[in-house]
Coordinates of C-alpha atoms in Angstrom, one line a residue:
X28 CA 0.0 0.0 0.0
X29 CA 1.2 3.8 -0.9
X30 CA 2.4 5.8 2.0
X31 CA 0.0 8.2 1.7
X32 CA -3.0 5.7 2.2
X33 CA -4.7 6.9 5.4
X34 CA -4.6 10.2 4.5
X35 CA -6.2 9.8 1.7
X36 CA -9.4 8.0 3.1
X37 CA -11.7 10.5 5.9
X38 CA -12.2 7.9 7.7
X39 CA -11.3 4.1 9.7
X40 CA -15.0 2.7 7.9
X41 CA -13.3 4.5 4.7
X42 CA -9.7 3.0 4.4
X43 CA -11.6 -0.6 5.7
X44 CA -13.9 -0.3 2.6
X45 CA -10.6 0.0 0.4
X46 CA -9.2 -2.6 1.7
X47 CA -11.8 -5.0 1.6
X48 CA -12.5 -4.2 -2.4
X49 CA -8.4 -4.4 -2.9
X50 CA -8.0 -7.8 -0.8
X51 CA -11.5 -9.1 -2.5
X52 CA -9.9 -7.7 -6.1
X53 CA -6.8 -9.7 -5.7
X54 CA -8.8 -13.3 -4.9
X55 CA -11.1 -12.5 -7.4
X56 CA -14.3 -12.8 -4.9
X57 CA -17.2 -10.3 -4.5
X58 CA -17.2 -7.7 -1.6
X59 CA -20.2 -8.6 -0.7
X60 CA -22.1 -5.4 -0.7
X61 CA -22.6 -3.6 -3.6
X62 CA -20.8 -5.7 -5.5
X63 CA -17.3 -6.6 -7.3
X64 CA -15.3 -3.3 -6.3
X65 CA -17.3 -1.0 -4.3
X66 CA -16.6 0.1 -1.0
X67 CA -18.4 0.0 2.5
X68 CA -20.8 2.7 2.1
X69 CA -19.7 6.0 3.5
X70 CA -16.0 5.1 2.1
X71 CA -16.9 7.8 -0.1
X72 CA -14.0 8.0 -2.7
X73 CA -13.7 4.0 -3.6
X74 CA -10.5 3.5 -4.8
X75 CA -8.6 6.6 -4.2
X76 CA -4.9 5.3 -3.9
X77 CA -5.3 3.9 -8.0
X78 CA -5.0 0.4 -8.0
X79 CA -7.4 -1.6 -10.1
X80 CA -8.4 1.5 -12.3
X81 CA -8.8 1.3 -15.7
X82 CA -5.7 2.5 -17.8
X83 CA -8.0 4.5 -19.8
X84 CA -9.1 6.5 -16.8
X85 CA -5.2 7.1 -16.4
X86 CA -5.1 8.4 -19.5
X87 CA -4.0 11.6 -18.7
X88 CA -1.2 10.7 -16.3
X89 CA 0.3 8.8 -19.1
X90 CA 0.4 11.9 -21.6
X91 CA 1.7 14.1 -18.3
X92 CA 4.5 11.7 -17.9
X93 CA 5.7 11.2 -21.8
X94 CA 5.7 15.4 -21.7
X95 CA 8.2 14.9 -18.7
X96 CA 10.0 12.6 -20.8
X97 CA 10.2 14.6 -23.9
X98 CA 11.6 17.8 -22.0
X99 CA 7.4 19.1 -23.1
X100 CA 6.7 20.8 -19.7
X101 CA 5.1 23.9 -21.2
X102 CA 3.0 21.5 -22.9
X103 CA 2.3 18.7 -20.2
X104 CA 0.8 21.4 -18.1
X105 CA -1.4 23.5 -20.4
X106 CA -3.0 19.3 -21.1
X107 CA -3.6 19.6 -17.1
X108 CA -4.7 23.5 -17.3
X109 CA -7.5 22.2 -19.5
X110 CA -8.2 19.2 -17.6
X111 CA -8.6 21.3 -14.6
X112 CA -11.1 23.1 -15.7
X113 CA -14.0 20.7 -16.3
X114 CA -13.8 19.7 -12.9
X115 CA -16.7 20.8 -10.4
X116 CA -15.4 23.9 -7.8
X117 CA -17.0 25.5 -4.9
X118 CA -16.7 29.1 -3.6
X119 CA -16.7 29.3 -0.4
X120 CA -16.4 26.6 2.5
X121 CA -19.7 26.6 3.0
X122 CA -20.7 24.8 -0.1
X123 CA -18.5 21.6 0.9
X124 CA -20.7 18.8 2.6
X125 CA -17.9 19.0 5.3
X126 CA -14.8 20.9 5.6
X127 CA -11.8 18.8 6.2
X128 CA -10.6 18.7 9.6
X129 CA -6.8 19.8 10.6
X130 CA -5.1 15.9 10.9
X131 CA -3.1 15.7 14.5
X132 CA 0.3 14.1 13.6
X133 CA 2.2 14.5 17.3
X134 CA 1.3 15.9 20.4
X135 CA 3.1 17.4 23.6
X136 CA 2.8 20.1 26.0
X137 CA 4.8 23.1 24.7
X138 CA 3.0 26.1 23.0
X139 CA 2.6 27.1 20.4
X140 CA 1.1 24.4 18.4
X141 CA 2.5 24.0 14.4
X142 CA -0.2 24.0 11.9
X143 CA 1.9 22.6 8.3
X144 CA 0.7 23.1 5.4
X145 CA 1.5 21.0 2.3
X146 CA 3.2 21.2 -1.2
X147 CA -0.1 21.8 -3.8
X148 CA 1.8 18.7 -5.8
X149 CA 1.1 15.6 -7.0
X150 CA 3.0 14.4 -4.4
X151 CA 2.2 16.6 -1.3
X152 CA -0.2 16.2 1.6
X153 CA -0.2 15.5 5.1
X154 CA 2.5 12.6 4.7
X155 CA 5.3 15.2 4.1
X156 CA 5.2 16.3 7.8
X157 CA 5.2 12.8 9.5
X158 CA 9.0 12.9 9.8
X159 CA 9.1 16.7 11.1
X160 CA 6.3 15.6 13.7
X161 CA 8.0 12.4 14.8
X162 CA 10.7 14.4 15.7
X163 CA 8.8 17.4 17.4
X164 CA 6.4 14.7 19.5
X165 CA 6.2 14.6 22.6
X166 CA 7.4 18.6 22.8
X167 CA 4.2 20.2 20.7
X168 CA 1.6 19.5 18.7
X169 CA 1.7 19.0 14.8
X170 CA -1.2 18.8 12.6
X171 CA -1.6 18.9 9.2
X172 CA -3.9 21.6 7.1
X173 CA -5.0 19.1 4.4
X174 CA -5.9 21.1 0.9
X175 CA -8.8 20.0 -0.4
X176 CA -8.9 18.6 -4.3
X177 CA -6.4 16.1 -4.4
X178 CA -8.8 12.9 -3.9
X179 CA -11.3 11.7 -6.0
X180 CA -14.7 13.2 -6.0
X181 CA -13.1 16.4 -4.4
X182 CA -14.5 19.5 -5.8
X183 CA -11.7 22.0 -6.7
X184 CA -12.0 25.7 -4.9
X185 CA -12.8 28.3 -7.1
X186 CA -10.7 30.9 -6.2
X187 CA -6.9 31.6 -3.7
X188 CA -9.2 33.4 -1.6
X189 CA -11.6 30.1 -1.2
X190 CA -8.8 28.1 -0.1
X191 CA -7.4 30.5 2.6
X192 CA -10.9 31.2 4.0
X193 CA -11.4 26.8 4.3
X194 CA -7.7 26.9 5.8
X195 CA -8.3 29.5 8.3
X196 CA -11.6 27.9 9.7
X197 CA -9.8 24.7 9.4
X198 CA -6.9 26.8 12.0
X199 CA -9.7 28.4 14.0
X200 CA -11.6 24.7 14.8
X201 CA -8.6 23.2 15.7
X202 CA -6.6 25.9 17.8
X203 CA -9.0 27.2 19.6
X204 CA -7.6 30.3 22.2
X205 CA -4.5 28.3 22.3
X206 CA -1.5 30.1 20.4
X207 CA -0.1 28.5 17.5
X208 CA 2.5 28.9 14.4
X209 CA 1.8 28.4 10.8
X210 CA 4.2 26.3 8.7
X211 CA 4.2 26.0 5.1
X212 CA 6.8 23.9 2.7
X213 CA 7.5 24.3 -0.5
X214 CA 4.9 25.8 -2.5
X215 CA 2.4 25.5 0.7
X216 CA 4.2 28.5 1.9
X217 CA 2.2 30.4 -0.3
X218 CA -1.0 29.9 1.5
X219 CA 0.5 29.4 4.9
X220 CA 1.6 33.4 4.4
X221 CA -2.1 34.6 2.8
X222 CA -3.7 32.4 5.9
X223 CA -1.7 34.4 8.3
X224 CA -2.1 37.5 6.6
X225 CA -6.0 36.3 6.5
X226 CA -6.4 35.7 10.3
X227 CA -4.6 38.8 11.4
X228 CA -7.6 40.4 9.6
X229 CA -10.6 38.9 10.9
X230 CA -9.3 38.5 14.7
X231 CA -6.2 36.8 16.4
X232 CA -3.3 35.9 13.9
X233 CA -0.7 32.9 14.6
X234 CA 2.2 33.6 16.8
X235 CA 4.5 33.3 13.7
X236 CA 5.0 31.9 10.4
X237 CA 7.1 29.8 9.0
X238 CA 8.5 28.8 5.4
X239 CA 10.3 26.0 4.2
X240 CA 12.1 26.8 0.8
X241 CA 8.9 28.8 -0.4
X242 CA 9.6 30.1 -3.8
X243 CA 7.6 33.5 -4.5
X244 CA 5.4 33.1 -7.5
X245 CA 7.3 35.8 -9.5
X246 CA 10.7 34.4 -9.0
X247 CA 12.7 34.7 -11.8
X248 CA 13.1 31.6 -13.9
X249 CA 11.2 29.7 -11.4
X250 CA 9.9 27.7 -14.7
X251 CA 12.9 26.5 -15.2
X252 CA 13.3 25.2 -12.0
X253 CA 10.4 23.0 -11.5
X254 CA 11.5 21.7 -15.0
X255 CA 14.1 20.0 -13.0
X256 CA 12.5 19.2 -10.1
X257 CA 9.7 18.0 -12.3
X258 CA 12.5 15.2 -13.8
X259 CA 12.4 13.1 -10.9
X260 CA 8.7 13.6 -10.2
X261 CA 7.2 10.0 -11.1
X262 CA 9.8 8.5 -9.1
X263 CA 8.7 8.9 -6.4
X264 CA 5.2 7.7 -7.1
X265 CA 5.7 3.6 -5.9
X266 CA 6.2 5.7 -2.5
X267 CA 3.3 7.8 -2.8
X268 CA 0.8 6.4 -4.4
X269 CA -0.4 6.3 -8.3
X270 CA -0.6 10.3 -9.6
X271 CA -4.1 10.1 -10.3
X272 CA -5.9 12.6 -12.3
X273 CA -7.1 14.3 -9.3
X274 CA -3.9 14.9 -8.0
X275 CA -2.3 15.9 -11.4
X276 CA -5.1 18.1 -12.1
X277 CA -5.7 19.8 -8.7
X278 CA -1.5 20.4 -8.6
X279 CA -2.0 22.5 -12.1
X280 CA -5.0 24.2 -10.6
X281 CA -3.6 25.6 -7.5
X282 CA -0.4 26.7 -9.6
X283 CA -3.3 28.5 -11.4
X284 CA -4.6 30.4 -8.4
X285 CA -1.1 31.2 -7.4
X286 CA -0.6 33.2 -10.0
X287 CA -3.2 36.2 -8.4
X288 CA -2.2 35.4 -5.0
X289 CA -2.2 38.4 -2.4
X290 CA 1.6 38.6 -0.7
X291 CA 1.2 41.5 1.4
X292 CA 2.8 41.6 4.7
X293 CA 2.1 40.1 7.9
X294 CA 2.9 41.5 11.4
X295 CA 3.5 38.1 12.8
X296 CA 8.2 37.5 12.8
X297 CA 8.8 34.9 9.6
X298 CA 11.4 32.1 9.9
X299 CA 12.7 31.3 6.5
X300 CA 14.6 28.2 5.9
X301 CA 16.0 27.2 3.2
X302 CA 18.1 23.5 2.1
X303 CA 22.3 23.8 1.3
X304 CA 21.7 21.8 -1.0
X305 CA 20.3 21.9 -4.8
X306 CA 17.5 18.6 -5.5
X307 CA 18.0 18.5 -9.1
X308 CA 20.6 16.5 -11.3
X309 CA 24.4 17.7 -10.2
X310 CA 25.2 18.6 -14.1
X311 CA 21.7 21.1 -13.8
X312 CA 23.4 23.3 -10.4
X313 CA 25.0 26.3 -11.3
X314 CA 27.8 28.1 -9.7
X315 CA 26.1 31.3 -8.9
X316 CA 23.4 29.2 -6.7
X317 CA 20.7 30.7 -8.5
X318 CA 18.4 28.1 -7.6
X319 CA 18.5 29.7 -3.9
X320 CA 15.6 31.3 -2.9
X321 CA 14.8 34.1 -0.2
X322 CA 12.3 35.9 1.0
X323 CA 12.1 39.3 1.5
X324 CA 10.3 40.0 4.9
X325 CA 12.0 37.1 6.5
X326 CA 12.8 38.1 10.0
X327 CA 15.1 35.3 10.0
X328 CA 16.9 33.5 7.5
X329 CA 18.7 30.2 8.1
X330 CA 20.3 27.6 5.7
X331 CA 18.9 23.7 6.8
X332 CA 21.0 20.3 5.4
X333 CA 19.3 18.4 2.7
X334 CA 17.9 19.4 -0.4
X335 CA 14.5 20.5 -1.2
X336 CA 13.0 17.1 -0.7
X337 CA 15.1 15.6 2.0
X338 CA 15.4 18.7 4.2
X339 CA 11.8 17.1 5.4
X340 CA 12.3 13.5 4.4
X341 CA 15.9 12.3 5.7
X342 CA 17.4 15.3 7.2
X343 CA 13.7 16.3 9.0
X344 CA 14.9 15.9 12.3
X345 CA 17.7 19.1 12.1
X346 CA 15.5 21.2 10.0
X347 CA 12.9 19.9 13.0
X348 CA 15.2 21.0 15.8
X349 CA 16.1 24.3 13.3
X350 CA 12.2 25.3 14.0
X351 CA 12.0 24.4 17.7
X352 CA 14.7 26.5 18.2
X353 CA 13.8 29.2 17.0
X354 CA 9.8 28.8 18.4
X355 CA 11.5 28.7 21.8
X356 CA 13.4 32.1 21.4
X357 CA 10.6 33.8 20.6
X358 CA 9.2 33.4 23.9

């Protein structure tokens, strides 16, 4: 099973009713109720981790990947622009059925509490904390801010605003009056910032903010450099899970929204870290590091071990201890 497998069910009777159609798929038996392939009811999204689809369905995955593999990016996206498009969206969180709850990943008794907030990829979610929390139990709580789209039968939101309003009330639920710190890695810092900026508005903001190799929308030749990240991309998808056309499609529809973000600043101090090392191939790093990024209204800047990817994969723990350091001074 993927990694990302309980995160992307809602629920125990959910991830049960995927396993029961998987395990019955693979004997070749009936489920029982409803049928060859269905799950319990209330499982809601039936086969969300990909296996036993229908290639056909996959369709688009496959003409993302030979893009990849062509050195097509330009092209591979605008196919998932499109794609994006037909999909059903909602604009404000009070059209969903049920707003996603904040998902608990460690717990301990120091304040404040980290709210993360996920890379809008293929790839991201929930899962790409686990490491940073294990670290941090025991000391605070971690949760997760999951962004709503990637699974099946997800409706898309319609606008940036309609993702930061769902995150704050997401924040809000799950806080309470108790002080807390917004994380964001990757791309997530985007939204992690405009939540901030969002809840210092409309009452009491988080204590800080803080961004893991965030790259600003309108960094120069940022194309260029999630062409390379882009390279090892569906690698990595045996770890977490098949790149379904929700995922694909929901990934080029947030980069869509990015694009009118609001940036302003935030009264709450910014911790900016950002990896040593560069993720891509060794013969596509330059000499001038100009895949380094910054941020302009950091309070604090500090340079992490690892890479884009393993600064919260294999070196989590220091970019972990990084954070809790600099939580604590702030008191």
């Amino acid at each position: 099973m993927p990694a990302t497998i309980v995160f992307d069910h809602p629920s125990a009777r959910a991830l049960a009713g995927w396993i029961l159609t998987e395990t019955a798929s693979e004997a070749g038996t009936d489920t029982g109720e409803g049928g060859h392939g269905s799950a319990l009811p209330g499982s809601g999204e039936g086969n969300p981790a990909g296996r036993g689809r229908d290639a056909a369905g996959e369709s688009l995955s496959a003409l993302f990947r030979q893009a990849i593999d062509r050195d097509m990016l330009d092209q591979g996206v605008a196919i998932l622009d499109l794609a994006a498009g037909l999909r059903p969206t909602y604009a404000t969180p009070a059209d969903l059925p049920e707003l996603p709850s904040a998902v608990r990943l460690a717990s301990g008794p120091q304040e404040p509490a980290l709210f993360c907030f996920p890379s809008p990829a293929a790839m991201g979610g929930a899962h790409q904390f686990l490491r940073i929390a294990g670290a941090l139990r025991g000391k605070r709580d971690v949760s997760a801010v999951p962004l709503p789209g990637f699974a099946d039968n997800e409706s898309l939101p319609a606008t940036f605003a309609t993702v930061v309003e769902g995150c704050a009330q997401q924040i809000r639920a799950a806080a309470g009056d108790k002080p807390y710190v917004l994380l964001g890695y990757s791309a997530g810092g985007i939204f992690a910032h405009a939540t901030a900026r969002f809840l210092e508005q409309t009452g009491t903001g988080p204590r800080a903010v803080v961004l893991l190799d965030t790259y600003h929308p309108k960094t120069e030749g940022l194309v260029g450099l999630i062409a390379q990240m882009f390279a090892g991309l569906f690698e990595k998808e045996a770890l977490f899970g098949p790149f379904t056309n929700a995922r694909l499609t929901a990934m080029a529809w947030y980069g869509q929204l990015m694009e009118d973000c609001d940036l302003d600043g935030i009264t709450a101090p910014i911790l900016f870290a950002r990896p040593r090392d560069w993720a891509g191939d060794a013969d596509t790093t330059t000499a001038t590091d100009a895949w380094r990024t910054s941020w302009d209204t950091a309070h604090t800047v500090v340079d992490v071990e690892g890479d884009h990817l393993t600064m919260v994969e294999s070196m989590a723990h220091r970019t972990a201890e990084v954070i809790d350091d600099w939580l604590t001074s702030l008191d």
